[in-house]
mmCIF file of C-alpha atoms and ligand atoms in Angstrom:
data_model
loop_
_atom_site.group_PDB
_atom_site.id
_atom_site.type_symbol
_atom_site.label_atom_id
_atom_site.label_comp_id
_atom_site.label_asym_id
_atom_site.label_seq_id
_atom_site.Cartn_x
_atom_site.Cartn_y
_atom_site.Cartn_z
ATOM 1 C CA MET A 1 113.644 96.668 62.317
ATOM 2 C CA LYS A 2 112.967 99.926 64.628
ATOM 3 C CA LYS A 3 115.926 101.915 65.316
ATOM 4 C CA VAL A 4 117.555 101.708 68.518
ATOM 5 C CA TYR A 5 120.118 104.072 69.941
ATOM 6 C CA LYS A 6 123.123 102.752 71.031
ATOM 7 C CA GLU A 7 125.882 105.010 73.134
ATOM 8 C CA ALA A 8 127.381 106.710 70.205
ATOM 9 C CA GLU A 9 124.657 108.323 68.674
ATOM 10 C CA CYS A 10 123.463 109.716 71.794
ATOM 11 C CA ALA A 11 124.828 113.269 72.432
ATOM 12 C CA THR A 12 125.991 112.466 75.439
ATOM 13 C CA GLY A 13 126.792 116.402 76.183
ATOM 14 C CA ALA A 14 122.855 116.862 76.394
ATOM 15 C CA LEU A 15 123.494 116.613 80.109
ATOM 16 C CA ASP A 16 126.936 118.458 80.984
ATOM 17 C CA GLY A 17 126.283 121.145 83.639
ATOM 18 C CA LYS A 18 123.416 119.827 84.431
ATOM 19 C CA VAL A 19 122.519 118.696 88.134
ATOM 20 C CA ILE A 20 120.659 115.526 88.066
ATOM 21 C CA ALA A 21 117.979 114.920 91.493
ATOM 22 C CA ILE A 22 117.613 110.830 91.707
ATOM 23 C CA LEU A 23 114.117 111.013 93.886
ATOM 24 C CA GLY A 24 114.156 107.452 95.950
ATOM 25 C CA TYR A 25 117.024 105.102 96.749
ATOM 26 C CA GLY A 26 115.397 102.301 96.152
ATOM 27 C CA SER A 27 115.752 99.355 93.406
ATOM 28 C CA GLN A 28 116.195 101.835 90.380
ATOM 29 C CA GLY A 29 116.927 104.600 92.566
ATOM 30 C CA HIS A 30 120.116 102.916 93.965
ATOM 31 C CA ALA A 31 121.224 102.250 90.106
ATOM 32 C CA HIS A 32 120.380 105.476 88.299
ATOM 33 C CA ALA A 33 122.536 107.204 91.087
ATOM 34 C CA LYS A 34 124.927 105.098 91.311
ATOM 35 C CA ASN A 35 125.855 104.608 87.186
ATOM 36 C CA LEU A 36 124.892 108.300 86.279
ATOM 37 C CA HIS A 37 127.544 109.625 88.740
ATOM 38 C CA ASP A 38 130.138 107.070 87.827
ATOM 39 C CA SER A 39 129.361 108.237 84.447
ATOM 40 C CA GLY A 40 130.870 111.555 85.651
ATOM 41 C CA TYR A 41 127.326 114.227 86.318
ATOM 42 C CA ASP A 42 126.678 115.928 89.357
ATOM 43 C CA VAL A 43 124.224 113.360 91.096
ATOM 44 C CA VAL A 44 121.615 114.508 94.213
ATOM 45 C CA VAL A 45 119.768 112.179 95.645
ATOM 46 C CA GLY A 46 116.442 113.124 97.431
ATOM 47 C CA LEU A 47 114.481 111.364 99.997
ATOM 48 C CA TYR A 48 112.379 112.033 103.037
ATOM 49 C CA GLU A 49 113.618 112.811 106.579
ATOM 50 C CA GLY A 50 114.502 110.092 108.147
ATOM 51 C CA SER A 51 114.592 107.636 105.555
ATOM 52 C CA LYS A 52 116.625 104.681 106.249
ATOM 53 C CA SER A 53 118.273 105.076 102.732
ATOM 54 C CA ARG A 54 119.856 108.099 103.586
ATOM 55 C CA ALA A 55 123.377 106.647 104.853
ATOM 56 C CA LYS A 56 123.176 103.841 102.130
ATOM 57 C CA ALA A 57 123.707 106.968 99.587
ATOM 58 C CA GLU A 58 125.829 109.120 101.380
ATOM 59 C CA ALA A 59 127.436 105.425 102.128
ATOM 60 C CA ALA A 60 128.087 105.322 98.473
ATOM 61 C CA GLY A 61 129.093 108.829 98.176
ATOM 62 C CA LEU A 62 126.475 110.891 96.963
ATOM 63 C CA LYS A 63 125.012 113.915 98.079
ATOM 64 C CA VAL A 64 121.345 113.517 99.523
ATOM 65 C CA LEU A 65 119.525 116.229 100.204
ATOM 66 C CA ASP A 66 115.238 116.340 101.095
ATOM 67 C CA THR A 67 112.759 116.052 98.632
ATOM 68 C CA ALA A 68 111.763 119.692 97.851
ATOM 69 C CA ALA A 69 115.401 120.933 97.971
ATOM 70 C CA ALA A 70 116.929 118.374 95.183
ATOM 71 C CA VAL A 71 114.431 119.406 92.849
ATOM 72 C CA LYS A 72 115.018 122.843 93.907
ATOM 73 C CA ALA A 73 119.112 121.580 93.005
ATOM 74 C CA ALA A 74 118.853 119.961 89.735
ATOM 75 C CA ASP A 75 118.010 120.642 86.125
ATOM 76 C CA VAL A 76 116.712 117.067 85.691
ATOM 77 C CA ILE A 77 114.874 115.490 87.992
ATOM 78 C CA MET A 78 113.785 111.898 88.568
ATOM 79 C CA VAL A 79 110.935 110.654 89.708
ATOM 80 C CA LEU A 80 112.427 106.193 91.404
ATOM 81 C CA LEU A 81 109.540 106.444 93.980
ATOM 82 C CA PRO A 82 106.970 103.645 94.172
ATOM 83 C CA ASP A 83 104.042 104.761 91.514
ATOM 84 C CA GLU A 84 101.284 104.735 94.077
ATOM 85 C CA LYS A 85 103.434 107.362 96.012
ATOM 86 C CA GLN A 86 105.100 109.430 93.210
ATOM 87 C CA ALA A 87 101.358 111.691 93.030
ATOM 88 C CA SER A 88 101.238 113.003 96.626
ATOM 89 C CA VAL A 89 104.795 113.470 96.890
ATOM 90 C CA TYR A 90 104.717 115.739 93.109
ATOM 91 C CA LYS A 91 102.158 117.506 94.882
ATOM 92 C CA GLN A 92 103.804 118.609 97.773
ATOM 93 C CA ASP A 93 107.636 118.397 96.918
ATOM 94 C CA ILE A 94 107.982 118.625 93.447
ATOM 95 C CA GLU A 95 105.775 121.156 91.417
ATOM 96 C CA PRO A 96 106.330 123.748 93.791
ATOM 97 C CA ASN A 97 109.827 123.866 92.770
ATOM 98 C CA LEU A 98 109.579 123.127 89.314
ATOM 99 C CA THR A 99 110.561 125.694 87.293
ATOM 100 C CA GLU A 100 110.651 126.826 83.582
ATOM 101 C CA GLY A 101 113.290 124.282 81.353
ATOM 102 C CA LYS A 102 113.757 121.745 83.642
ATOM 103 C CA ALA A 103 112.990 118.508 82.873
ATOM 104 C CA LEU A 104 111.091 116.165 84.650
ATOM 105 C CA ALA A 105 111.617 111.904 83.962
ATOM 106 C CA PHE A 106 109.867 108.405 84.634
ATOM 107 C CA ALA A 107 111.203 105.142 84.883
ATOM 108 C CA HIS A 108 107.231 103.977 83.904
ATOM 109 C CA GLY A 109 104.810 105.794 82.311
ATOM 110 C CA PHE A 110 101.636 105.152 84.926
ATOM 111 C CA ASN A 111 101.196 108.666 87.112
ATOM 112 C CA ILE A 112 101.659 110.492 84.069
ATOM 113 C CA HIS A 113 99.507 108.289 81.064
ATOM 114 C CA TYR A 114 96.382 107.756 84.174
ATOM 115 C CA GLN A 115 97.074 111.420 84.983
ATOM 116 C CA CYS A 116 97.813 110.899 88.400
ATOM 117 C CA ILE A 117 100.002 113.722 87.720
ATOM 118 C CA ILE A 118 99.706 116.653 85.460
ATOM 119 C CA PRO A 119 103.055 118.369 84.762
ATOM 120 C CA PRO A 120 103.151 122.077 83.717
ATOM 121 C CA GLU A 121 103.361 122.771 80.109
ATOM 122 C CA ASN A 122 106.990 125.027 80.572
ATOM 123 C CA ILE A 123 109.309 122.022 81.379
ATOM 124 C CA ASP A 124 110.534 119.001 79.492
ATOM 125 C CA VAL A 125 109.037 115.639 80.300
ATOM 126 C CA PHE A 126 111.011 112.209 79.480
ATOM 127 C CA MET A 127 110.865 108.670 80.284
ATOM 128 C CA ILE A 128 114.206 106.218 81.114
ATOM 129 C CA ALA A 129 112.364 103.123 81.603
ATOM 130 C CA PRO A 130 114.990 100.073 81.833
ATOM 131 C CA LYS A 131 114.308 96.583 80.943
ATOM 132 C CA GLY A 132 114.601 94.784 83.900
ATOM 133 C CA PRO A 133 115.101 95.056 87.791
ATOM 134 C CA GLY A 134 117.034 97.921 89.315
ATOM 135 C CA HIS A 135 119.190 95.437 90.865
ATOM 136 C CA THR A 136 120.209 94.190 87.722
ATOM 137 C CA VAL A 137 120.704 98.257 86.411
ATOM 138 C CA ARG A 138 123.773 98.442 88.492
ATOM 139 C CA SER A 139 124.855 94.788 88.137
ATOM 140 C CA GLU A 140 124.768 94.813 84.541
ATOM 141 C CA PHE A 141 126.541 98.252 84.184
ATOM 142 C CA GLU A 142 129.413 97.463 87.010
ATOM 143 C CA LEU A 143 130.066 94.636 84.449
ATOM 144 C CA GLY A 144 130.391 96.971 81.318
ATOM 145 C CA HIS A 145 127.503 96.178 80.070
ATOM 146 C CA GLY A 146 123.964 97.305 80.376
ATOM 147 C CA VAL A 147 120.170 96.612 79.987
ATOM 148 C CA PRO A 148 118.309 98.062 77.967
ATOM 149 C CA SER A 149 115.856 100.754 78.422
ATOM 150 C CA LEU A 150 112.782 102.416 76.691
ATOM 151 C CA TYR A 151 112.839 105.948 76.250
ATOM 152 C CA ALA A 152 110.022 108.389 75.568
ATOM 153 C CA VAL A 153 109.708 111.864 75.348
ATOM 154 C CA TYR A 154 105.648 113.655 76.590
ATOM 155 C CA GLN A 155 106.703 117.624 76.671
ATOM 156 C CA ASP A 156 108.793 118.681 74.418
ATOM 157 C CA TYR A 157 109.701 122.482 75.610
ATOM 158 C CA THR A 158 113.220 122.946 75.375
ATOM 159 C CA GLY A 159 113.436 121.403 72.151
ATOM 160 C CA HIS A 160 116.381 119.442 73.726
ATOM 161 C CA ALA A 161 113.863 116.815 75.619
ATOM 162 C CA MET A 162 115.243 113.512 73.027
ATOM 163 C CA ASP A 163 118.758 114.628 73.319
ATOM 164 C CA ILE A 164 118.650 114.663 77.469
ATOM 165 C CA ALA A 165 116.994 111.595 77.610
ATOM 166 C CA LEU A 166 118.975 109.249 75.146
ATOM 167 C CA ALA A 167 122.279 111.336 77.063
ATOM 168 C CA TYR A 168 120.389 109.577 79.864
ATOM 169 C CA GLY A 169 120.076 106.436 79.011
ATOM 170 C CA ALA A 170 123.438 106.170 78.014
ATOM 171 C CA GLY A 171 124.594 107.240 81.560
ATOM 172 C CA ILE A 172 123.013 104.548 83.313
ATOM 173 C CA GLY A 173 124.406 102.350 80.756
ATOM 174 C CA SER A 174 121.429 101.543 77.977
ATOM 175 C CA ALA A 175 123.047 102.690 75.266
ATOM 176 C CA ARG A 176 125.705 99.849 75.723
ATOM 177 C CA ALA A 177 122.494 97.544 74.931
ATOM 178 C CA GLY A 178 119.924 99.853 73.088
ATOM 179 C CA LEU A 179 117.805 102.826 73.214
ATOM 180 C CA LEU A 180 114.479 101.917 71.984
ATOM 181 C CA GLY A 181 111.752 104.615 71.476
ATOM 182 C CA THR A 182 108.504 104.699 72.625
ATOM 183 C CA THR A 183 104.772 106.951 74.069
ATOM 184 C CA PHE A 184 104.202 106.956 77.854
ATOM 185 C CA ARG A 185 100.896 105.296 76.851
ATOM 186 C CA GLU A 186 102.458 102.159 75.018
ATOM 187 C CA GLU A 187 105.438 101.878 77.754
ATOM 188 C CA THR A 188 102.827 101.651 80.580
ATOM 189 C CA GLU A 189 100.303 99.382 79.149
ATOM 190 C CA THR A 190 103.071 96.869 77.755
ATOM 191 C CA ASP A 191 105.204 96.990 80.539
ATOM 192 C CA LEU A 192 102.123 97.136 82.397
ATOM 193 C CA PHE A 193 100.826 93.659 80.732
ATOM 194 C CA GLY A 194 104.360 92.011 80.847
ATOM 195 C CA GLU A 195 104.612 91.965 84.418
ATOM 196 C CA GLN A 196 100.787 90.921 85.061
ATOM 197 C CA ALA A 197 100.670 88.203 82.158
ATOM 198 C CA VAL A 198 104.338 87.337 81.415
ATOM 199 C CA LEU A 199 107.237 88.026 83.701
ATOM 200 C CA CYS A 200 106.054 87.888 87.353
ATOM 201 C CA GLY A 201 102.288 86.990 87.260
ATOM 202 C CA GLY A 202 102.185 84.625 84.812
ATOM 203 C CA VAL A 203 105.819 82.770 85.503
ATOM 204 C CA ALA A 204 105.551 82.466 89.147
ATOM 205 C CA GLU A 205 101.813 80.924 89.024
ATOM 206 C CA LEU A 206 103.175 78.495 86.100
ATOM 207 C CA MET A 207 106.352 77.257 88.434
ATOM 208 C CA LYS A 208 104.081 77.026 91.667
ATOM 209 C CA THR A 209 101.414 74.927 89.521
ATOM 210 C CA GLY A 210 104.099 72.271 88.070
ATOM 211 C CA PHE A 211 105.840 72.591 91.806
ATOM 212 C CA GLU A 212 102.223 71.923 93.252
ATOM 213 C CA VAL A 213 101.515 68.644 90.832
ATOM 214 C CA LEU A 214 104.131 67.497 91.839
ATOM 215 C CA THR A 215 104.517 67.787 95.218
ATOM 216 C CA GLU A 216 100.771 66.790 95.115
ATOM 217 C CA ALA A 217 101.319 63.202 92.887
ATOM 218 C CA GLY A 218 103.541 62.690 96.367
ATOM 219 C CA TYR A 219 107.156 63.433 94.415
ATOM 220 C CA ASP A 220 109.245 65.281 96.839
ATOM 221 C CA PRO A 221 109.211 68.800 97.294
ATOM 222 C CA GLU A 222 113.509 69.256 96.916
ATOM 223 C CA ASN A 223 113.297 67.406 93.544
ATOM 224 C CA ALA A 224 109.631 69.977 92.464
ATOM 225 C CA TYR A 225 111.918 72.607 93.159
ATOM 226 C CA TYR A 226 114.738 71.639 91.081
ATOM 227 C CA GLU A 227 112.086 70.743 88.399
ATOM 228 C CA CYS A 228 109.678 73.862 88.568
ATOM 229 C CA MET A 229 111.759 76.562 89.838
ATOM 230 C CA HIS A 230 115.970 76.287 89.960
ATOM 231 C CA GLU A 231 116.227 75.133 86.256
ATOM 232 C CA MET A 232 113.838 78.388 85.113
ATOM 233 C CA LYS A 233 116.974 80.528 85.135
ATOM 234 C CA LEU A 234 118.909 78.250 83.832
ATOM 235 C CA ILE A 235 116.727 77.570 80.792
ATOM 236 C CA VAL A 236 115.740 81.796 80.474
ATOM 237 C CA ASP A 237 119.694 82.471 80.638
ATOM 238 C CA LEU A 238 119.819 80.329 77.400
ATOM 239 C CA VAL A 239 116.560 82.119 76.054
ATOM 240 C CA TYR A 240 118.267 85.390 76.730
ATOM 241 C CA GLN A 241 121.638 84.498 75.415
ATOM 242 C CA GLY A 242 120.309 83.175 72.098
ATOM 243 C CA GLY A 243 116.479 82.486 72.092
ATOM 244 C CA LEU A 244 113.954 79.510 71.916
ATOM 245 C CA SER A 245 116.347 78.005 69.519
ATOM 246 C CA LEU A 246 119.553 78.489 71.680
ATOM 247 C CA MET A 247 117.305 76.589 74.375
ATOM 248 C CA ARG A 248 115.937 74.449 72.310
ATOM 249 C CA TYR A 249 119.628 73.423 70.783
ATOM 250 C CA SER A 250 121.120 72.739 74.630
ATOM 251 C CA ILE A 251 118.343 70.742 75.620
ATOM 252 C CA SER A 252 117.892 67.083 74.646
ATOM 253 C CA ASN A 253 115.446 65.945 72.006
ATOM 254 C CA THR A 254 113.145 64.020 74.155
ATOM 255 C CA ALA A 255 113.099 67.930 76.377
ATOM 256 C CA GLU A 256 112.867 69.069 72.823
ATOM 257 C CA TYR A 257 110.003 66.854 71.409
ATOM 258 C CA GLY A 258 107.842 67.244 74.853
ATOM 259 C CA ASP A 259 108.434 70.954 74.819
ATOM 260 C CA TYR A 260 106.244 70.764 71.115
ATOM 261 C CA CYS A 261 103.904 68.337 72.071
ATOM 262 C CA SER A 262 103.155 69.889 75.797
ATOM 263 C CA GLY A 263 103.568 73.448 75.786
ATOM 264 C CA ARG A 264 100.312 74.339 74.083
ATOM 265 C CA ARG A 265 98.332 71.933 76.453
ATOM 266 C CA VAL A 266 99.594 74.671 79.245
ATOM 267 C CA ILE A 267 99.022 77.350 77.229
ATOM 268 C CA THR A 268 95.876 77.611 75.750
ATOM 269 C CA ALA A 269 93.480 79.380 73.862
ATOM 270 C CA GLU A 270 91.858 80.124 77.197
ATOM 271 C CA THR A 271 95.217 81.095 78.965
ATOM 272 C CA LYS A 272 95.591 83.124 75.404
ATOM 273 C CA GLU A 273 91.637 84.747 76.155
ATOM 274 C CA ALA A 274 92.408 85.941 79.491
ATOM 275 C CA MET A 275 95.510 87.521 78.613
ATOM 276 C CA ARG A 276 93.577 89.359 76.311
ATOM 277 C CA GLY A 277 91.231 90.320 79.334
ATOM 278 C CA ILE A 278 94.132 92.150 81.557
ATOM 279 C CA LEU A 279 95.056 93.692 78.534
ATOM 280 C CA LYS A 280 91.588 95.005 78.416
ATOM 281 C CA ASP A 281 91.780 95.862 82.093
ATOM 282 C CA ILE A 282 95.548 97.922 81.347
ATOM 283 C CA GLN A 283 93.964 99.708 78.196
ATOM 284 C CA ASP A 284 90.828 101.024 79.853
ATOM 285 C CA GLY A 285 92.216 101.916 83.222
ATOM 286 C CA THR A 286 90.154 99.544 85.449
ATOM 287 C CA PHE A 287 93.855 97.976 87.094
ATOM 288 C CA ALA A 288 94.670 101.170 87.599
ATOM 289 C CA THR A 289 91.607 102.206 89.380
ATOM 290 C CA GLN A 290 92.136 99.067 91.315
ATOM 291 C CA TRP A 291 95.135 99.663 92.506
ATOM 292 C CA LEU A 292 94.804 103.177 93.281
ATOM 293 C CA GLN A 293 91.610 101.804 95.707
ATOM 294 C CA GLU A 294 93.943 99.195 97.245
ATOM 295 C CA CYS A 295 96.925 101.622 97.973
ATOM 296 C CA GLN A 296 94.452 104.049 99.176
ATOM 297 C CA SER A 297 92.878 101.339 101.838
ATOM 298 C CA GLY A 298 96.083 100.905 103.214
ATOM 299 C CA GLN A 299 97.765 98.013 100.817
ATOM 300 C CA ILE A 300 95.593 95.186 102.358
ATOM 301 C CA THR A 301 95.572 92.389 100.261
ATOM 302 C CA LEU A 302 98.672 93.336 99.043
ATOM 303 C CA LYS A 303 100.568 92.755 102.156
ATOM 304 C CA ALA A 304 98.212 89.938 102.911
ATOM 305 C CA ARG A 305 99.178 88.120 99.620
ATOM 306 C CA ARG A 306 102.785 88.600 100.085
ATOM 307 C CA ARG A 307 102.812 87.277 103.676
ATOM 308 C CA LEU A 308 100.744 84.216 102.327
ATOM 309 C CA GLU A 309 102.885 83.928 99.304
ATOM 310 C CA SER A 310 105.984 83.638 101.117
ATOM 311 C CA GLN A 311 104.404 80.830 102.915
ATOM 312 C CA HIS A 312 104.095 78.389 100.070
ATOM 313 C CA PRO A 313 106.125 75.309 100.392
ATOM 314 C CA VAL A 314 107.850 75.850 97.109
ATOM 315 C CA GLU A 315 109.505 79.153 98.902
ATOM 316 C CA VAL A 316 109.903 77.017 101.990
ATOM 317 C CA VAL A 317 111.941 74.684 100.478
ATOM 318 C CA GLY A 318 113.634 76.967 98.049
ATOM 319 C CA LYS A 319 115.299 78.930 101.011
ATOM 320 C CA GLN A 320 116.685 76.110 102.225
ATOM 321 C CA LEU A 321 117.622 74.523 99.049
ATOM 322 C CA ARG A 322 118.878 77.834 97.803
ATOM 323 C CA GLY A 323 121.001 77.991 101.438
ATOM 324 C CA LEU A 324 123.366 74.865 100.157
ATOM 325 C CA MET A 325 124.718 77.327 97.249
ATOM 326 C CA SER A 326 127.321 79.191 98.977
ATOM 327 C CA TRP A 327 127.554 81.524 96.514
ATOM 328 C CA ASN A 328 124.059 82.133 95.913
ATOM 329 C CA HIS A 329 124.024 85.690 97.459
ATOM 330 C CA ALA A 330 120.861 87.253 98.806
ATOM 331 C CA ILE A 331 120.806 90.641 97.428
ATOM 332 C CA ASP A 332 119.806 92.922 99.842
ATOM 333 C CA VAL A 333 116.939 95.351 99.407
ATOM 334 C CA GLU A 334 116.286 98.380 100.076
HETATM 335 P P1 LIG B 401 111.497 101.311 95.394
HETATM 336 O O1 LIG B 401 109.869 100.979 96.245
HETATM 337 O O2 LIG B 401 112.041 100.071 95.462
HETATM 338 O O3 LIG B 401 112.115 102.349 95.864
HETATM 339 C C1 LIG B 401 111.242 103.840 96.374
HETATM 340 C C2 LIG B 401 112.109 104.351 96.897
HETATM 341 O O4 LIG B 401 111.239 105.411 97.009
HETATM 342 C C3 LIG B 401 112.494 104.236 98.009
HETATM 343 O O5 LIG B 401 114.158 104.407 98.886
HETATM 344 C C4 LIG B 401 111.696 104.780 99.201
HETATM 345 O O6 LIG B 401 112.442 104.786 100.331
HETATM 346 C C5 LIG B 401 111.534 106.174 98.606
HETATM 347 N N1 LIG B 401 110.180 106.927 99.075
HETATM 348 C C6 LIG B 401 109.528 106.729 99.470
HETATM 349 N N2 LIG B 401 108.139 107.211 99.918
HETATM 350 C C7 LIG B 401 109.357 108.062 99.672
HETATM 351 C C8 LIG B 401 109.127 109.908 99.777
HETATM 352 N N3 LIG B 401 107.628 110.645 100.492
HETATM 353 N N4 LIG B 401 110.287 110.751 99.606
HETATM 354 C C9 LIG B 401 111.158 110.782 99.082
HETATM 355 N N5 LIG B 401 111.227 109.124 98.425
HETATM 356 C C10 LIG B 401 111.008 108.186 99.162
HETATM 357 O O7 LIG B 401 110.830 101.382 93.824
HETATM 358 P P2 LIG B 401 111.197 100.632 92.561
HETATM 359 O O8 LIG B 401 110.556 99.686 91.841
HETATM 360 O O9 LIG B 401 112.385 101.296 91.817
HETATM 361 O O10 LIG B 401 110.468 101.911 91.649
HETATM 362 C C11 LIG B 401 110.414 103.458 90.975
HETATM 363 C C12 LIG B 401 109.654 103.427 89.554
HETATM 364 O O11 LIG B 401 110.732 101.895 88.737
HETATM 365 C C13 LIG B 401 108.340 103.108 89.857
HETATM 366 O O12 LIG B 401 108.148 104.351 89.257
HETATM 367 C C14 LIG B 401 108.609 101.766 88.288
HETATM 368 O O13 LIG B 401 107.324 101.769 88.093
HETATM 369 C C15 LIG B 401 109.314 102.235 88.069
HETATM 370 N N6 LIG B 401 110.136 101.207 87.620
HETATM 371 C C16 LIG B 401 110.744 99.969 88.449
HETATM 372 C C17 LIG B 401 111.608 98.879 87.894
HETATM 373 C C18 LIG B 401 112.156 97.673 89.167
HETATM 374 O O14 LIG B 401 113.192 97.204 88.796
HETATM 375 N N7 LIG B 401 111.641 98.130 90.652
HETATM 376 C C19 LIG B 401 111.878 98.279 86.774
HETATM 377 C C20 LIG B 401 111.442 99.074 85.812
HETATM 378 C C21 LIG B 401 110.733 100.913 85.741
HETATM 379 MG MG1 LIG B 402 108.749 96.002 83.460
HETATM 380 MG MG1 LIG B 403 106.401 97.299 85.925
#
């Protein structure tokens, strides 16, 4: 197995006396800022004037500055803005304030890998990319656990970039689970592939399609929701805990036999070929170009699809059924 760093192996002193700026206070931003603050580091949150997140960050006891001022004040600058906004904020607020020896950090390699941001040579550039949603990075930390992260060093000007990256990963709680080394290229391509083919695109379509087949055949949507969406979490929790073996140990023999008979009728050779096509589009820049063009034209498709998807019957019935489970509180996003 490839080396995975745990807390005891991270030189946590590498961040001592340094100011860490967290740019953005969204899904990842709030989690990194709060976790690093709780780990005893000197954190400042960088936001644009008029950001609604200012009040939230201040209420959490964090210092907030305008983006440019935060970059100026910090030794380590973690960019947790939406990927599509990073290049313009970089030009305007970050680059002019990047003096020699500072460290610029990312939680996803998109902008560096596709060269939307080209950093100066006299700084460190590293990545800590949590393998989980920002809200989980925070909730696991609060439980004394951690979400594993990938780390990568793109530029090591000071000779300390790796130590700083590992200390940062430990500071957000990831070294409790493990820090795995990678490159900006590998992280960017695997992260985009995972979210498109498996975790978000693949799983969402799988659940929706199962729901549609059942309801179109006349079964109750409530029943179809429990079957195809609600139970997904319970099954995935078992996989998370003990792999496919634990899941298959826990389900009935009938379910296990059905799994072996039918899984490959759903995920076919054609599906695998489609996944290879998705990976190719990521590797050759086709997807990145398409996404950046979508952003230049005001994210019209993104907004339209968001609206249409929220009207899908599985979302409508799901909201009603989740409302019956008092312990299932929706997360207040932003
Ligand atoms: P987000 O959309 O949840 O939050 C972005 C934040 O940036 C918000 O607080 C927003 O107000 C702020 N912002 C927007 N424009 C700004 C500006 N001009 N100046 C200052 N602040 C501005 O973003 P996110 O999903 O947390 O993603 C941040 C980074 O983390 C991305 O690189 C993403 O790929 C990466 N990442 C995200 C997740 C995740 O769980 N969401 C997981 C791994 C990596
Ligand atoms: Mg990811
Ligand atoms: Mg991603």
